[in-house]
Amino acid sequence: MDNINWSGLTFGYLKTDYNVRAYYRSGKWGELEISDSEYVPMHIAATCLHYGQEAFEGLKAFRGKDGKIRIFRMRENALRLQSSARGIMMAELPVELFEKAVVESVKRNERFVPPYESGASLYIRPLLIGMSAQVGVKPAQEYLFVVFVTPVGPYFKEGFKTTPVGIYREYDRAAPHGTGIYKVGGNYAASLAAGEIAHAAGYSAVLYLDAKEKKYIDECGPANFFGIKNNTYITPASSSILPSITNKSLIQLAESMGMNIERRPIPLEELTTLEEAGMCGTAAVISPIQRVDDVERGQSYVFSKDGKPGTVCTQLYNKLRAIQYGDESDEYGWVTILE
Ligand SMILES: *Cc1c(COP(=O)(O)O)cnc(C)c1O
């Protein structure tokens, strides 16, 4: 294990030394426990297995040139997990307990935080699940919170590049008043079928339209959508998209670069007027879109003829990565440096 090929890592699971857990029982959260097991024993009637009481988070830790480890915006993830918990009737985890568990899980697995030069990082996966037995459809009484970590490779192995995405009108990921705004496994289950079809057709992701009218851009399977035109950063306002912390950060950076910000419904036809488009999320920061194909209608919206990312996407990407790795000062207080 001591000779991991850091730059050969993909976005996969590699066993690390420890994970951190806490149980909610009899109406309160217990102390953090350190575990070296990769397994969770549970009741066969646990609500996470039957009724989808499962929410998760995703964030990263980075090793800087100075050798220090930086965790990006973990408080935002703690707050979002609370929102997901409320959304599907699970016990809410206190922000301090979340942060403590994240820090502990990184510290205990410090040897898995990739070196600066590799461009890799440590992916942190917090998970909250309903544990107690329930056969009738009701929320559980007991919950388990787990944080595990795994080193992941640089998203763009051959350099920052664009990919095509596809619209599949026969599939929806989330309904307007459903659970799209929560980071829950159920939304991912709903996106798997279209995702497999799109991947087989050569698309990196499905771009979903709003489920009600199929008129507006919603988001991609696992990432928010944004477009750039006339010095403006535009991202959908929708009741069924997940509030991405990367998107929130890019908005602040775009503002500081003197760009205008618009959060509003984006009609599909508006794609013809965008200068650049991208997907954003923790995994890639920005994954610039080469073109959007409206598959059933046989229509294409092209953003990059030569396959190269646009200048604004590139600038935003470099800026956010520089803050995450500590190459640039953390003006916004986004980074927790481990001592
Ligand atoms: C996690 C997630 C994102 C990205 O959120 P970040 O906080 O930026 O990682 C976007 N869309 C969906 C559906 C997600 O689950």
Coordinates of C-alpha atoms in Angstrom, one line a residue, residues 21-254:
R21 CA -19.1 6.3 12.6
A22 CA -21.7 7.7 14.9
Y23 CA -25.1 6.2 15.8
Y24 CA -28.4 8.0 16.5
R25 CA -30.3 5.9 19.1
S26 CA -33.0 6.7 21.7
G27 CA -33.3 10.2 20.3
K28 CA -29.6 11.3 20.4
W29 CA -26.3 11.1 18.7
G30 CA -23.6 9.0 20.3
E31 CA -19.8 9.5 20.3
L32 CA -17.7 9.1 17.2
E33 CA -16.3 5.6 16.7
I34 CA -13.3 4.7 14.7
S35 CA -13.6 1.5 12.6
D36 CA -11.3 -0.5 10.4
S37 CA -14.1 -2.6 9.0
E38 CA -15.5 -1.8 5.5
Y39 CA -18.9 -3.4 6.5
V40 CA -22.0 -2.3 8.2
P41 CA -24.1 -4.9 10.0
M42 CA -27.7 -4.1 9.8
H43 CA -31.2 -5.4 10.3
I44 CA -32.8 -6.9 7.2
A45 CA -35.8 -4.6 7.6
A46 CA -33.6 -1.4 8.0
T47 CA -35.4 1.6 6.3
C48 CA -32.3 2.4 4.1
L49 CA -32.8 -1.0 2.4
H50 CA -36.5 -0.8 1.8
Y51 CA -37.6 2.8 1.7
G52 CA -34.6 4.7 0.5
Q53 CA -33.7 6.5 3.8
E54 CA -30.2 7.3 2.5
A55 CA -28.4 10.6 2.0
F56 CA -24.8 11.2 1.2
E57 CA -22.2 13.9 0.7
G58 CA -19.0 14.3 -1.4
L59 CA -16.1 16.6 -0.7
K60 CA -12.4 16.5 -1.0
A61 CA -9.1 17.1 0.8
F62 CA -6.0 18.3 -1.1
R63 CA -2.3 18.3 -0.3
G64 CA -0.6 21.6 -1.1
K65 CA 2.9 22.4 -2.2
D66 CA 3.6 23.1 1.4
G67 CA 2.6 19.5 2.3
K68 CA -0.4 20.7 4.3
I69 CA -3.8 19.1 3.9
R70 CA -6.8 21.3 3.0
I71 CA -10.5 20.3 3.2
F72 CA -12.8 22.4 1.0
R73 CA -16.0 23.9 2.4
M74 CA -17.0 21.1 4.7
R75 CA -19.4 23.3 6.6
E76 CA -21.5 23.6 3.4
N77 CA -21.6 19.8 3.1
A78 CA -22.7 19.5 6.8
L79 CA -25.6 22.0 6.2
R80 CA -26.6 20.3 3.0
L81 CA -26.7 16.9 4.7
Q82 CA -29.0 18.4 7.3
S83 CA -31.3 19.6 4.6
S84 CA -31.3 16.1 3.0
A85 CA -32.0 14.6 6.4
R86 CA -35.0 16.9 6.9
G87 CA -36.1 16.1 3.3
I88 CA -36.5 12.4 3.8
M89 CA -37.3 12.4 7.6
M90 CA -34.0 11.3 9.0
A91 CA -32.3 12.4 12.2
E92 CA -30.2 15.6 11.6
L93 CA -26.6 15.5 12.3
P94 CA -25.1 18.5 14.2
V95 CA -22.6 20.5 12.0
E96 CA -19.9 20.1 14.6
L97 CA -20.2 16.3 14.7
F98 CA -20.0 16.2 10.9
E99 CA -16.9 18.4 10.8
K100 CA -15.2 16.4 13.5
A101 CA -15.9 13.2 11.7
V102 CA -14.6 14.5 8.4
V103 CA -11.4 15.8 10.0
E104 CA -10.9 12.6 11.9
S105 CA -11.4 10.5 8.8
V106 CA -8.8 12.5 6.9
K107 CA -6.3 12.5 9.8
R108 CA -6.6 8.8 10.4
N109 CA -5.9 8.1 6.7
E110 CA -3.3 10.8 6.1
R111 CA -1.0 8.5 4.2
F112 CA -3.7 8.2 1.5
V113 CA -3.8 12.0 0.8
P114 CA -2.1 12.1 -2.6
P115 CA 1.0 14.3 -3.1
Y116 CA 0.6 17.7 -4.6
E117 CA 2.3 16.9 -7.9
S118 CA 0.0 14.0 -8.7
G119 CA -3.1 16.2 -9.3
A120 CA -5.0 13.6 -7.3
S121 CA -7.0 14.2 -4.1
L122 CA -8.7 12.4 -1.2
Y123 CA -12.4 12.0 -1.8
I124 CA -14.5 12.1 1.4
R125 CA -17.8 10.3 1.4
P126 CA -20.2 10.9 4.4
L127 CA -23.3 8.7 4.5
L128 CA -26.4 8.9 6.6
I129 CA -28.8 5.9 6.6
G130 CA -31.9 4.7 8.4
M131 CA -31.0 1.6 10.4
S132 CA -33.8 0.3 12.5
A133 CA -36.5 -2.1 11.4
Q134 CA -39.7 -0.9 9.9
V135 CA -42.1 -2.9 7.7
G136 CA -44.8 -0.3 7.5
V137 CA -43.7 2.9 5.5
K138 CA -42.4 5.0 8.3
P139 CA -39.1 6.7 9.1
A140 CA -36.5 4.7 11.2
Q141 CA -35.9 5.4 14.9
E142 CA -32.2 4.8 14.6
Y143 CA -29.6 6.1 12.1
L144 CA -26.0 5.6 11.3
F145 CA -23.6 8.2 10.0
V146 CA -20.4 7.0 8.4
V147 CA -17.5 8.8 6.8
F148 CA -15.1 6.9 4.6
V149 CA -12.3 8.3 2.4
T150 CA -10.6 7.1 -0.8
P151 CA -7.9 8.6 -2.9
V152 CA -9.1 9.5 -6.4
G153 CA -7.1 10.4 -9.5
P154 CA -7.1 13.7 -11.4
Y155 CA -10.4 13.9 -13.2
F156 CA -8.8 15.1 -16.4
K157 CA -6.0 12.7 -17.0
E158 CA -5.1 14.0 -20.5
G159 CA -5.7 17.6 -19.4
F160 CA -8.8 19.8 -19.0
K161 CA -11.1 18.9 -21.9
T162 CA -14.7 19.1 -23.2
T163 CA -17.2 16.2 -23.6
P164 CA -20.6 15.9 -25.2
V165 CA -23.8 15.4 -23.2
G166 CA -27.2 14.0 -24.3
I167 CA -30.8 15.0 -23.6
Y168 CA -33.1 11.9 -23.3
R169 CA -36.6 13.3 -23.1
E170 CA -38.2 10.0 -22.0
Y171 CA -36.4 10.0 -18.7
D172 CA -36.7 12.2 -15.6
R173 CA -34.3 12.4 -12.7
A174 CA -36.4 14.3 -10.3
A175 CA -39.9 15.9 -10.1
P176 CA -40.6 19.6 -9.4
H177 CA -41.8 18.9 -5.9
G178 CA -39.9 15.7 -5.3
T179 CA -36.4 15.0 -3.9
G180 CA -34.2 16.5 -6.5
I181 CA -33.0 19.2 -4.1
Y182 CA -31.7 16.6 -1.7
K183 CA -28.6 14.5 -2.1
V184 CA -30.2 11.2 -1.8
G185 CA -29.5 7.8 -3.4
G186 CA -33.1 7.6 -4.8
N187 CA -32.3 10.4 -7.3
Y188 CA -29.3 8.4 -8.5
A189 CA -31.3 5.2 -8.8
A190 CA -33.7 7.2 -11.0
S191 CA -30.9 8.4 -13.2
L192 CA -29.1 5.0 -13.7
A193 CA -31.0 3.8 -16.7
A194 CA -30.7 7.0 -18.8
G195 CA -27.1 7.3 -17.6
E196 CA -26.1 3.8 -19.0
I197 CA -27.8 4.5 -22.3
A198 CA -26.0 7.9 -22.6
H199 CA -22.6 6.4 -21.7
A200 CA -23.1 3.6 -24.3
A201 CA -23.8 6.3 -26.9
G202 CA -20.6 8.2 -26.1
Y203 CA -22.0 10.9 -23.8
S204 CA -20.4 11.8 -20.5
A205 CA -23.7 12.6 -18.9
V206 CA -27.4 13.1 -19.4
L207 CA -28.6 16.7 -19.4
Y208 CA -32.1 16.7 -17.8
L209 CA -34.9 19.1 -18.8
D210 CA -37.4 20.2 -16.3
A211 CA -39.8 17.2 -15.7
K212 CA -43.0 19.2 -16.0
E213 CA -42.7 21.1 -19.2
K214 CA -39.5 19.8 -20.8
K215 CA -38.8 23.4 -21.7
Y216 CA -36.0 24.4 -19.3
I217 CA -32.5 23.1 -18.5
D218 CA -32.5 21.3 -15.1
E219 CA -29.1 19.7 -14.4
C220 CA -26.9 16.9 -15.4
G221 CA -27.1 13.5 -13.7
P222 CA -24.4 14.2 -11.0
A223 CA -23.5 17.9 -11.8
N224 CA -25.1 21.4 -12.1
F225 CA -25.3 23.2 -15.4
F226 CA -24.0 26.7 -16.2
G227 CA -23.6 28.8 -19.3
I228 CA -21.6 31.8 -20.2
K229 CA -22.5 34.7 -22.5
N230 CA -22.0 38.4 -22.6
N231 CA -19.8 38.4 -19.5
T232 CA -22.6 36.7 -17.6
Y233 CA -22.6 33.4 -15.6
I234 CA -26.0 31.8 -16.0
T235 CA -27.2 28.8 -14.0
P236 CA -30.7 27.4 -13.7
A237 CA -33.1 28.3 -10.9
S238 CA -35.2 25.2 -10.4
S239 CA -37.0 23.4 -7.6
S240 CA -35.6 20.0 -8.7
I241 CA -31.8 20.6 -8.8
L242 CA -29.3 19.9 -6.1
P243 CA -27.6 23.0 -4.8
S244 CA -24.0 22.3 -5.8
I245 CA -21.3 23.8 -3.6
T246 CA -19.0 24.0 -6.6
N247 CA -21.6 26.0 -8.4
K248 CA -22.0 28.3 -5.4
S249 CA -18.2 28.8 -5.3
L250 CA -17.9 29.4 -9.1
I251 CA -20.6 32.1 -8.8
Q252 CA -18.6 33.9 -6.2
L253 CA -15.4 33.7 -8.3
A254 CA -17.3 34.8 -11.5

